Short mmCIF file of C-alpha atoms (C1' of nucleotides) in Angstrom, two decimals:
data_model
loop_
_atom_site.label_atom_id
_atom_site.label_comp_id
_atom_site.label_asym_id
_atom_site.label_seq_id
_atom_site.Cartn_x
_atom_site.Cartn_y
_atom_site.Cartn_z
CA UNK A 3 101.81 97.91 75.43
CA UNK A 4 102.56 97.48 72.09
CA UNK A 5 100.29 100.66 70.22
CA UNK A 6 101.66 102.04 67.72
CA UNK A 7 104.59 101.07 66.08
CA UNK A 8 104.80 103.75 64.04
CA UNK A 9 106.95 106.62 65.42
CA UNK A 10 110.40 107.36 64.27
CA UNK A 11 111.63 109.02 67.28
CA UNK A 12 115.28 109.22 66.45
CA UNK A 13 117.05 110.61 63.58
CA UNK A 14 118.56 107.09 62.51
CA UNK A 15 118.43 103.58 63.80
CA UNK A 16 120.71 102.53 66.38
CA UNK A 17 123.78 100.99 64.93
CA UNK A 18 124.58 97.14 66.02
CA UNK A 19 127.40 97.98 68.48
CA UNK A 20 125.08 100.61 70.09
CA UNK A 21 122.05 98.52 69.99
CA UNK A 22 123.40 95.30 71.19
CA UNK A 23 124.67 97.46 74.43
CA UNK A 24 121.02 98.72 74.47
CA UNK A 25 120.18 94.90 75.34
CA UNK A 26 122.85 94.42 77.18
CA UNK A 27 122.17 97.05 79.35
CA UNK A 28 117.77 95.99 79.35
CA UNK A 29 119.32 92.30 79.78
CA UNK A 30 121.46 93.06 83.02
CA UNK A 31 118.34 94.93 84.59
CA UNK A 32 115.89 91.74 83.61
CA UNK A 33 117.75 89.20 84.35
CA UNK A 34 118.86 91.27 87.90
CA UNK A 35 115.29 91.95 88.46
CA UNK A 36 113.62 88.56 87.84
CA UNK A 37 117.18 86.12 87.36
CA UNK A 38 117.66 84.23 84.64
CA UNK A 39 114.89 81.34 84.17
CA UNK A 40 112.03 83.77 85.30
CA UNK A 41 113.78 86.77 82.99
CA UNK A 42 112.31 86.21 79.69
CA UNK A 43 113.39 87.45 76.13
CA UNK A 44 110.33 89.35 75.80
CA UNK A 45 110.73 91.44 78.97
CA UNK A 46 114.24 92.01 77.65
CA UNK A 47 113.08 93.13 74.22
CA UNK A 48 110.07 95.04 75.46
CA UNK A 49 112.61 97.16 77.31
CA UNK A 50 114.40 98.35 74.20
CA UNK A 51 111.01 98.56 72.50
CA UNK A 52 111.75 95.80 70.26
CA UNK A 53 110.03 91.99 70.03
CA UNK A 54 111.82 88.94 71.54
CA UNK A 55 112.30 87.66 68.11
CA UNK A 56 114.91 91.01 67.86
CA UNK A 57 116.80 90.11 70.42
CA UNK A 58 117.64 86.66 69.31
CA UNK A 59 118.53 88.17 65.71
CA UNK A 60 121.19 89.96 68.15
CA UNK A 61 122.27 87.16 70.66
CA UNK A 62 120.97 84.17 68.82
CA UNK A 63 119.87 82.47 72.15
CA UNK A 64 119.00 83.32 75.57
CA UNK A 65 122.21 81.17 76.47
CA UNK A 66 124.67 83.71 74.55
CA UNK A 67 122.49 86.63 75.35
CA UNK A 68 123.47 85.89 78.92
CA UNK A 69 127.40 85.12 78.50
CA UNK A 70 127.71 88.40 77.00
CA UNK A 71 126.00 89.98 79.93
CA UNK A 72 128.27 88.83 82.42
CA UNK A 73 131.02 89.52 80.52
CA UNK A 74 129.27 92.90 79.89
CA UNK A 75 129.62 93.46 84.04
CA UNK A 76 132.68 92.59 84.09
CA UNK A 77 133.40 95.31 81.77
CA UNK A 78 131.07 97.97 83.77
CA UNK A 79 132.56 97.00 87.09
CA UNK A 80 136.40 98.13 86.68
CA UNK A 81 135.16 101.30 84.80
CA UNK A 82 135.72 103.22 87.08
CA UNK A 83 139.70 101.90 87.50
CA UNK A 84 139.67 104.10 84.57
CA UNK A 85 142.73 102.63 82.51
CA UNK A 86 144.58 101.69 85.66
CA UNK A 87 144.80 98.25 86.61
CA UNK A 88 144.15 96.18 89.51
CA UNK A 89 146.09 96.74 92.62
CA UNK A 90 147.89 94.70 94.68
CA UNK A 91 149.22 94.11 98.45
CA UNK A 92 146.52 96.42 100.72
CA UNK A 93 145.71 98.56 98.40
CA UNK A 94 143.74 95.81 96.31
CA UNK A 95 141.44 95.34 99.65
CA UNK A 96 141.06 99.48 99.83
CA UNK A 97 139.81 99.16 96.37
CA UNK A 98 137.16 96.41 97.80
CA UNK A 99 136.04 99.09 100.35
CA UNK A 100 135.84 101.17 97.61
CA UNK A 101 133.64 98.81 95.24
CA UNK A 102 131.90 98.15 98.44
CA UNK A 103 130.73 101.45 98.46
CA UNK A 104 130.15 102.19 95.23
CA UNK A 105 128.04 99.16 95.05
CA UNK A 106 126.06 100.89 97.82
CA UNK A 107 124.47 103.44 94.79
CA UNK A 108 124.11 100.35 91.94
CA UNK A 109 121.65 98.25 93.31
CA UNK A 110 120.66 97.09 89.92
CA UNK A 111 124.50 95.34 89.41
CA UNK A 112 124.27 94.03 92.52
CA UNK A 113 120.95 92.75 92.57
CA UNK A 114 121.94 90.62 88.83
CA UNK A 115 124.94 89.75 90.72
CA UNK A 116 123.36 88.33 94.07
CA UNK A 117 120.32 86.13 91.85
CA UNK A 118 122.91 84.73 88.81
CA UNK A 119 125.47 83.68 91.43
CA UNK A 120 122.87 81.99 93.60
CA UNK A 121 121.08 80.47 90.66
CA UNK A 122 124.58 79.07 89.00
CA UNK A 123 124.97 76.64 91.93
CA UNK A 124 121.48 74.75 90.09
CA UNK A 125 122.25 71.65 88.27
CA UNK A 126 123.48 72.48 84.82
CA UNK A 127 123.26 76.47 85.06
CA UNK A 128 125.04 78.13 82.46
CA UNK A 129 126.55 80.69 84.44
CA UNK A 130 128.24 78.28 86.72
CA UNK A 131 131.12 77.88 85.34
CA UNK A 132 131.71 81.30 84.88
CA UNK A 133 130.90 82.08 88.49
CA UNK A 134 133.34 79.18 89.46
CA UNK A 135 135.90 80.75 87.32
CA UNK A 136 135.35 84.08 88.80
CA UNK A 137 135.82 82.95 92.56
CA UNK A 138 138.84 80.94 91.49
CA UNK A 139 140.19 84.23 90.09
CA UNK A 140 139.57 86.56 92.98
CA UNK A 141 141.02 84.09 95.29
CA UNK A 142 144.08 83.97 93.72
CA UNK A 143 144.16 87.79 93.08
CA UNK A 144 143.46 88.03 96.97
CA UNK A 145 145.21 85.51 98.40
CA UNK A 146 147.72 86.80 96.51
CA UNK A 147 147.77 90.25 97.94
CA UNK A 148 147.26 88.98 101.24
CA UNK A 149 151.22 86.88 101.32
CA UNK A 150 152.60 90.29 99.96
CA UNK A 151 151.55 92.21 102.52
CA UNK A 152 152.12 89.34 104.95
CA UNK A 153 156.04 89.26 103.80
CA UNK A 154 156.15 93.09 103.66
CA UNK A 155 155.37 93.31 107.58
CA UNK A 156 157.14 89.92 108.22
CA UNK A 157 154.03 87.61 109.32
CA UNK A 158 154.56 84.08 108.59
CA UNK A 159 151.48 82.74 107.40
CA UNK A 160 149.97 79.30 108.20
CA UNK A 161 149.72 76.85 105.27
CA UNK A 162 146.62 77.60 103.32
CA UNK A 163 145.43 80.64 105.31
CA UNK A 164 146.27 83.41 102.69
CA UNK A 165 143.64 80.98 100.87
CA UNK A 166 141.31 80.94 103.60
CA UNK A 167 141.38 84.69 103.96
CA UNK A 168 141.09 84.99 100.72
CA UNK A 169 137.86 82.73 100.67
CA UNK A 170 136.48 84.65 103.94
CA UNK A 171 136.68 88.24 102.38
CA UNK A 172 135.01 87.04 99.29
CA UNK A 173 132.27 85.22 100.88
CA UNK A 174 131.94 88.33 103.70
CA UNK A 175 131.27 90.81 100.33
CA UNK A 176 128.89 88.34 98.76
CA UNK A 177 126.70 87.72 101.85
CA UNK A 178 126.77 91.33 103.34
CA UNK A 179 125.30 92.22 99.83
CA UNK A 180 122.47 89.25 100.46
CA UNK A 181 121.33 90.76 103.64
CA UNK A 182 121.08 94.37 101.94
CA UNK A 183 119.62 93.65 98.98
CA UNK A 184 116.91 92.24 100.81
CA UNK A 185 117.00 94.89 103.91
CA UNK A 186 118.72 97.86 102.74
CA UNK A 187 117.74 99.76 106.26
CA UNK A 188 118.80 96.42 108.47
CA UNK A 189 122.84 96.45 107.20
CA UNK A 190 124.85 99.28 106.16
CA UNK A 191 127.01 98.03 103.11
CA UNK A 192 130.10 99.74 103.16
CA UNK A 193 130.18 100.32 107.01
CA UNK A 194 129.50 96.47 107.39
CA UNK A 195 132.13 95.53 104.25
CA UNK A 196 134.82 97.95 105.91
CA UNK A 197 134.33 96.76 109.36
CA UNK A 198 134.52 92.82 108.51
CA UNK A 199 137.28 92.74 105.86
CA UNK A 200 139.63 94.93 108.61
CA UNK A 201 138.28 92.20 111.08
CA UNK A 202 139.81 89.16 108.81
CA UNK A 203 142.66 91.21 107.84
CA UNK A 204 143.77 92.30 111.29
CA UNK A 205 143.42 88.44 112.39
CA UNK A 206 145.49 87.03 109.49
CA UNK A 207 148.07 89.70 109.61
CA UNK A 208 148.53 89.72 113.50
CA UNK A 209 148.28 93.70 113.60
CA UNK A 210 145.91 97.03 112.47
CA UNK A 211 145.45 97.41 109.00
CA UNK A 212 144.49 100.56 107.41
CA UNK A 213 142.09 100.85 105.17
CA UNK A 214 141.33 104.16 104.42
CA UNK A 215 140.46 105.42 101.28
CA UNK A 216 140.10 108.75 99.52
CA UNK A 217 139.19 109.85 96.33
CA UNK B 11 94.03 41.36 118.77
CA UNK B 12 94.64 37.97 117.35
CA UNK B 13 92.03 38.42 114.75
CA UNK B 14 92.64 42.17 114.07
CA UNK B 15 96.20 41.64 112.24
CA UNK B 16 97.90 44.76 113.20
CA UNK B 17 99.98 44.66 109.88
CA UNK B 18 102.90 46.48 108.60
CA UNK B 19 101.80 48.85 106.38
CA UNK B 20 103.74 47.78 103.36
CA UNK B 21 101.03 47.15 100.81
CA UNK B 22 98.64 49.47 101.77
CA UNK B 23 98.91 53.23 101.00
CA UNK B 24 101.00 55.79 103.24
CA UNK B 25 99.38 57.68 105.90
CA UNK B 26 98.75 61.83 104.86
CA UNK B 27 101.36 62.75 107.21
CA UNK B 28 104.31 60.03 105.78
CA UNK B 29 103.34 61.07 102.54
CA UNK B 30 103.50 64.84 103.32
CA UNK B 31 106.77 63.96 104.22
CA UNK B 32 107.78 62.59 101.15
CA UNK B 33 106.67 64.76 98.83
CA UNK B 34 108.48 67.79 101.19
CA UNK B 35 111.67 65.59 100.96
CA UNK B 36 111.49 65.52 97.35
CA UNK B 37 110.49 68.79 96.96
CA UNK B 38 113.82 70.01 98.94
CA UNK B 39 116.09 67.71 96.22
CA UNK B 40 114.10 69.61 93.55
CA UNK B 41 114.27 72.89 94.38
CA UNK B 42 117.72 72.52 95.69
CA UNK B 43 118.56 71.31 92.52
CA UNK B 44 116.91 73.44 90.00
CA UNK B 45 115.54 75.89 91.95
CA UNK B 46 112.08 77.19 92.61
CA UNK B 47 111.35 78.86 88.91
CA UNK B 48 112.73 75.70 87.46
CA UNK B 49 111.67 72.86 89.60
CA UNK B 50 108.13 71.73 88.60
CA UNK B 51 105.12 70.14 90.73
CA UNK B 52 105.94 67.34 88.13
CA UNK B 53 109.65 66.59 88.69
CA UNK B 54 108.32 66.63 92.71
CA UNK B 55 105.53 64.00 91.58
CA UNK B 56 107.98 61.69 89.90
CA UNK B 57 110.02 61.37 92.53
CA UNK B 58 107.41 59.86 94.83
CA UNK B 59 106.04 58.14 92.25
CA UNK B 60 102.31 60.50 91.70
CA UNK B 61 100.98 62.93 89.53
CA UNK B 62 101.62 66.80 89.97
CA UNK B 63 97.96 66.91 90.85
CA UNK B 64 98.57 64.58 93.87
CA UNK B 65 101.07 66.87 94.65
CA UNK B 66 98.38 69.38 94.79
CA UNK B 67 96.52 67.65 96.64
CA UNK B 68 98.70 67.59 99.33
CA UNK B 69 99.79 71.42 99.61
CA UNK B 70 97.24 73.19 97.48
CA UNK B 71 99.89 75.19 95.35
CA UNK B 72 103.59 75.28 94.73
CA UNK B 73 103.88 78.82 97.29
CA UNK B 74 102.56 76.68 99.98
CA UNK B 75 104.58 73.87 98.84
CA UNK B 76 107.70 75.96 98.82
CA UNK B 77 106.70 78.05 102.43
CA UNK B 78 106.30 74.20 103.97
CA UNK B 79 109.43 72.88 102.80
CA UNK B 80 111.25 76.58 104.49
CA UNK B 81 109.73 75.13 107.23
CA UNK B 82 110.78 71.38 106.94
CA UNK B 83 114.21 72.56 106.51
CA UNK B 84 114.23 74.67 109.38
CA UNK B 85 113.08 71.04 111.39
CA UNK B 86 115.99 69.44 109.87
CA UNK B 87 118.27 71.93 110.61
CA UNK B 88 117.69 71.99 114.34
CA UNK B 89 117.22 68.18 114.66
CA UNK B 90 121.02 67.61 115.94
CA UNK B 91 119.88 69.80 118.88
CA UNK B 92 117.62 66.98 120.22
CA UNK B 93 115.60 69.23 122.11
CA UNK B 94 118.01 71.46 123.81
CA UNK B 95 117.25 74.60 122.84
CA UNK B 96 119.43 77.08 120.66
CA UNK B 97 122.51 77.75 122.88
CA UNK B 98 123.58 81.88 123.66
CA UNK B 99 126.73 83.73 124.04
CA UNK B 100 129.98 81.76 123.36
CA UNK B 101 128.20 78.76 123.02
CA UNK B 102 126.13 79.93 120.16
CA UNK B 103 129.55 80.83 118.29
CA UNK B 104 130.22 76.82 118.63
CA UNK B 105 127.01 76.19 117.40
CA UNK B 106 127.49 77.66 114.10
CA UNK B 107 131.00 76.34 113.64
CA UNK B 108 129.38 72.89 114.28
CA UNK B 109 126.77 73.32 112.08
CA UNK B 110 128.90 74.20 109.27
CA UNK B 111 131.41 71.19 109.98
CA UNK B 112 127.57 69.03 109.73
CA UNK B 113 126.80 70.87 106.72
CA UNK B 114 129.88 69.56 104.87
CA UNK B 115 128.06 66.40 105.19
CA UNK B 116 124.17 67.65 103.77
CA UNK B 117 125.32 69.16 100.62
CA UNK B 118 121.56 68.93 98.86
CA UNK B 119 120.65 70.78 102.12
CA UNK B 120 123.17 73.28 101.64
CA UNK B 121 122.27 73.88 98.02
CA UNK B 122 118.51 74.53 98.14
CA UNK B 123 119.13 77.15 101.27
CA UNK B 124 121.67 79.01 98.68
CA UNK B 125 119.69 78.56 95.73
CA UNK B 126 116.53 79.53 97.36
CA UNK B 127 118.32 82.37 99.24
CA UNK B 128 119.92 83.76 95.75
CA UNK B 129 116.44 83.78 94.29
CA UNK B 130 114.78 85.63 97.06
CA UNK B 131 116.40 88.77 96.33
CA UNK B 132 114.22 88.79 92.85
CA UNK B 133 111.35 90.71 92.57
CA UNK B 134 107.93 89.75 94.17
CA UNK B 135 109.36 85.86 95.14
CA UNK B 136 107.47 83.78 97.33
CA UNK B 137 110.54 83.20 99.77
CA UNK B 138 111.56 86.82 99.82
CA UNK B 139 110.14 87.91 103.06
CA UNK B 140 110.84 83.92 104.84
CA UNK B 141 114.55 84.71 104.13
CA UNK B 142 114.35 88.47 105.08
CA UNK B 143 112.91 87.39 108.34
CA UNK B 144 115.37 84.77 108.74
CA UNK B 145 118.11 86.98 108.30
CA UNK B 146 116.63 89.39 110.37
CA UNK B 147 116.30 86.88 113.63
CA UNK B 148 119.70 85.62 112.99
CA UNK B 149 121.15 88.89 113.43
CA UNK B 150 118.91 89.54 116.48
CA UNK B 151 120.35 86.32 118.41
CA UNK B 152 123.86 86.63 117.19
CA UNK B 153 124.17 90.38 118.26
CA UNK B 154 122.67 89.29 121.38
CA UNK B 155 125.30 87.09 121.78
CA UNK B 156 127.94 89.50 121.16
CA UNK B 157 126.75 91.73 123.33
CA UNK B 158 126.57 89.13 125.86
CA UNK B 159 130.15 87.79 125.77
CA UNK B 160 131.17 91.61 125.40
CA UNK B 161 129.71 92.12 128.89
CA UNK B 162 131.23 89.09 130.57
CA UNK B 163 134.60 90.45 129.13
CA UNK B 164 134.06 94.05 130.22
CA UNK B 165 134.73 94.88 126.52
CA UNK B 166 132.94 97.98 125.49
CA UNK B 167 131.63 97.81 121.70
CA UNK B 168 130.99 100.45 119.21
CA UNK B 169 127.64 102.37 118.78
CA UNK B 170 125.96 98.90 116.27
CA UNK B 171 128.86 97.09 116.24
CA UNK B 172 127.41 93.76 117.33
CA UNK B 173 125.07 94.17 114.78
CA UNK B 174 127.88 94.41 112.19
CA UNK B 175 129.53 91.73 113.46
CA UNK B 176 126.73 89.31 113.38
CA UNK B 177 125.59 90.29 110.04
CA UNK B 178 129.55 89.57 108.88
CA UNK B 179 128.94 86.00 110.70
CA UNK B 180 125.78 85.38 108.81
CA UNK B 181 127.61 86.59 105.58
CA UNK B 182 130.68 84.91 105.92
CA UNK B 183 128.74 81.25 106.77
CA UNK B 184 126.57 82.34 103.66
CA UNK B 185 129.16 83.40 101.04
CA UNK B 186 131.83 80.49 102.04
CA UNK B 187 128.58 77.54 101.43
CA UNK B 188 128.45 79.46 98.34
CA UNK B 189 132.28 78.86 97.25
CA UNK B 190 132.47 75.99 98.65
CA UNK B 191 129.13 74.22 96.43
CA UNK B 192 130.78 75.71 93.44
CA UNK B 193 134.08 74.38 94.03
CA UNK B 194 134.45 71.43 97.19
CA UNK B 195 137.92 71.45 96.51
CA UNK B 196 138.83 74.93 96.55
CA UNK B 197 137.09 75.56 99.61
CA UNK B 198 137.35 73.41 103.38
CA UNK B 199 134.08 74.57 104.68
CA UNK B 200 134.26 74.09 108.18
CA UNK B 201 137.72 75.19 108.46
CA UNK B 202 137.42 78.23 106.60
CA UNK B 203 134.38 78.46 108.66
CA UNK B 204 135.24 78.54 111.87
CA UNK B 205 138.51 80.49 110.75
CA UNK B 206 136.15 83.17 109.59
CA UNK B 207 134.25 83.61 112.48
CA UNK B 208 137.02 83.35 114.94
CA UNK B 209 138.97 86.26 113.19
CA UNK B 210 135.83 88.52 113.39
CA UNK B 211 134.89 87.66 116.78
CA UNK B 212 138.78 88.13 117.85
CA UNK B 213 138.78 91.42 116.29
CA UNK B 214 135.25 92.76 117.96
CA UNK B 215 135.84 91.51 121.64
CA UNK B 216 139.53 92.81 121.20
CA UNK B 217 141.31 89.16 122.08
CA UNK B 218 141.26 85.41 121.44
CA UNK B 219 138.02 83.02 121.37
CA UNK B 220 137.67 79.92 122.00
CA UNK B 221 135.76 77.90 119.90
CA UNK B 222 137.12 74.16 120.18
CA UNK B 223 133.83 72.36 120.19
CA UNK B 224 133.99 68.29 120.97
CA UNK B 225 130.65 66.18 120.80
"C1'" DC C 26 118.94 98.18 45.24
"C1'" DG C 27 120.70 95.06 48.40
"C1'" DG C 28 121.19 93.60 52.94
"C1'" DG C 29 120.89 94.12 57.75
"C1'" DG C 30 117.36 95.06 61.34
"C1'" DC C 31 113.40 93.96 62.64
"C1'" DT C 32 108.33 92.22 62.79
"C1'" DT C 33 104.74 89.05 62.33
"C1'" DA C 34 103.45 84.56 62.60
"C1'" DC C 35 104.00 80.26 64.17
"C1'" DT C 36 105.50 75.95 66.71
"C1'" DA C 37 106.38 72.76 70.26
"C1'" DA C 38 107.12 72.31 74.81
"C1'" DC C 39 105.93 73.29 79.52
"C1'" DC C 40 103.91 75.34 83.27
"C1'" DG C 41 100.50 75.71 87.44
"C1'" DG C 42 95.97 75.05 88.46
"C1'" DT C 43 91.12 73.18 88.06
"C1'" DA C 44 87.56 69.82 87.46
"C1'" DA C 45 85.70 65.57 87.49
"C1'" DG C 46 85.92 60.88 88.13
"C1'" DT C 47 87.46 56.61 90.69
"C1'" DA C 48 89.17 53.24 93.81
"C1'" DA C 49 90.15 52.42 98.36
"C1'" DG C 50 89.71 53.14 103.01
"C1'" DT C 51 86.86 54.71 107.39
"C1'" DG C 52 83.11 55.34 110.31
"C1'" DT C 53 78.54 54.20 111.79
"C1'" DG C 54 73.73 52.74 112.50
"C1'" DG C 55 70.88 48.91 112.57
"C1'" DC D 11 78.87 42.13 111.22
"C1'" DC D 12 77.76 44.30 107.44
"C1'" DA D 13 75.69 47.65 104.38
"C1'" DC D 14 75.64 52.27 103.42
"C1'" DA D 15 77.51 57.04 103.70
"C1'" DC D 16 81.22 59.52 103.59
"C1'" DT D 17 86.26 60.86 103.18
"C1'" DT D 18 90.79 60.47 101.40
"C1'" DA D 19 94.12 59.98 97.79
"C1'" DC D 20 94.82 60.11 94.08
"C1'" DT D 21 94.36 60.02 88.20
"C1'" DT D 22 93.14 61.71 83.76
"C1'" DA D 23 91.99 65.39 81.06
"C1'" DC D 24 92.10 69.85 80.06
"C1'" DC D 25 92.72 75.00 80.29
"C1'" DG D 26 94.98 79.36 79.69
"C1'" DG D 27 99.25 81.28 79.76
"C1'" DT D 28 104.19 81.61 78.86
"C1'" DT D 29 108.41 80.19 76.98
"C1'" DA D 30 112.53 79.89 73.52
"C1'" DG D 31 113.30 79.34 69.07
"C1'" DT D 32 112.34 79.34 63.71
"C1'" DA D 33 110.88 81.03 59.27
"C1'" DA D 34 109.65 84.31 56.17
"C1'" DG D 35 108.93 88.68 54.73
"C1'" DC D 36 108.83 93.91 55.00
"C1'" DC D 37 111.26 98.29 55.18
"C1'" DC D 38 114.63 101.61 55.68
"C1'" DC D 39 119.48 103.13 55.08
"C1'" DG D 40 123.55 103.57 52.89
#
DNA sequence: CGGGGCTTACTAACCGGTAAGTAAGTGTGG
DNA sequence: CCACACTTACTTACCGGTTAGTAAGCCCCG
């Protein structure tokens, strides 16, 4: 694969900020594609035409090179809020729908998302922590928005079942996105997302939800 | 007879089939633990006490080592049935609620079905197509079940809707285990459980379900 | 002309799998 | 009832391949 390495096929070298994205980017694909122990530095590098030693003179281990990549999805995944920030009440769960289907078209995200989630629950993973700090997050965020809609339309809420919901949407997302990763023709993500978050929402709040969204 | 001692075996070596089960025993800690990338023949071998050639011995390679231990867990998993075979309509519902309260109790079970699950989606794994297939007849007898229980209700459903709602089951049952081995504390697993599934059944049969289960 | 970006070269650790040898059991014919 | 043939259950040794990480040096750009 390596020929010849002479070739200067762009006017300059790629500054640091640009190339480090350049991994970034290779990084999310490899490690999407293959997860993180079977991803290896060189399939990383090889992607941005560069050796594995490059990389580490970028990330200085395959440890770091991953922390910035899920940070790095982070940062990809709310692009498109553009500057706004994240909603609350029902529209927060019409931007899930949304993500939902958006996800539907960015197989590769998903894909790095399914594999380092499931992989963080090994012993001693290095993304566990982050994943456990992630769920913690959304469940707040969502059970959050779940008790202000709840107060808005006057439902009383059980004790701990803006938590629970909270819990079910997430886990409804992540395993909808199992199934159609691994038979895209078999489940329709955003139908299926739609359908079971109204489901949950309906049941919690006592009463139709709406949930459509344009844009 | 009285010559013949019929002896316990203590001292003398295991028969194939004990030892089979040993190794597949071990092999389920490992690769619930580290998964299947990162658990070696060897860390199986240690823990019954061999080589990672014995291991070898026994299954040939680490694919068939992995495909038989799918399988063992599958035995496992339907052992509380004692025979009786997997239950339809309402009754399967219950089923799954009491297999998740069970599963609260078999956490290294629990762990190498998510671990192995999340590594399935990457590229070219050897449990890709066990877990598609899975998935696959899960939905078939769940949707079934819908259907069923739709019927004896005279409730009319939507042009695939019992498939959605039995791949939201599966997803929900999936993505909660997932929370819940990240976090035990954040997460009541059979509660949120059968909390989940109750909501989405409510909502696609259009009133209440009933799925108190005492055994 | 200096330093960052990168390569080449190397190391030490593992990996799965194979081959060959060995000790212990099992079956059987005389 | 036992000797001999054969099978089973491993072990030790080794192979080729892959891995992350280190060190040192080259080269181009500003």
């Amino acid at each position: 694969m390596a020929e010849t390495t002479e070739q200067a096929p762009k006017t300059t070298r790629p500054s640091r900020a640009r190339r480090r994205e350049e991994i970034l980017a290779a990084a999310t694909r490899v490690f999407g594609s293959k997860g993180y122990h079977q991803g290896s530095l060189g399939d990383v590098a090889a992607q941005v035409g560069i050796t594995h030693a490059g990389v580490l003179h970028h990330f200085g281990s395959k440890d770091k090179l991953l922390w910035e990549v899920l940070e790095y999805r982070d940062r990809v995944d709310v692009q498109h809020l553009e500057g706004k920030h994240i909603p609350g009440g029902m529209d927060l769960f019409r931007h899930l729908v949304l993500t939902a289907r958006l996800n539907a078209d960015r197989r590769g995200i998903v894909q790095a998302y399914a594999v380092l989630t499931g992989e963080s629950v090994t012993d001693g993973h290095p993304a566990s922590s982050w994943v456990a700090e992630r769920f913690s997050v959304l469940r707040g965020e969502i059970s959050q928005a779940v008790r202000d809609v709840a107060a808005e339309r006057d439902v009383s809420l059980r004790d701990g079942e803006a938590e629970r919901t909270a819990a079910a949407v997430i886990a409804v997302m992540d395993g909808l996105q199992l199934q159609w990763l691994l038979d895209p023709d078999a489940v329709d993500l955003a139908a299926a997302t739609a359908a079971a978050i109204e489901s949950i929402l309906t049941a919690t709040l006592g009463g139709p939800v709406d949930l459509v969204v344009e844009d």
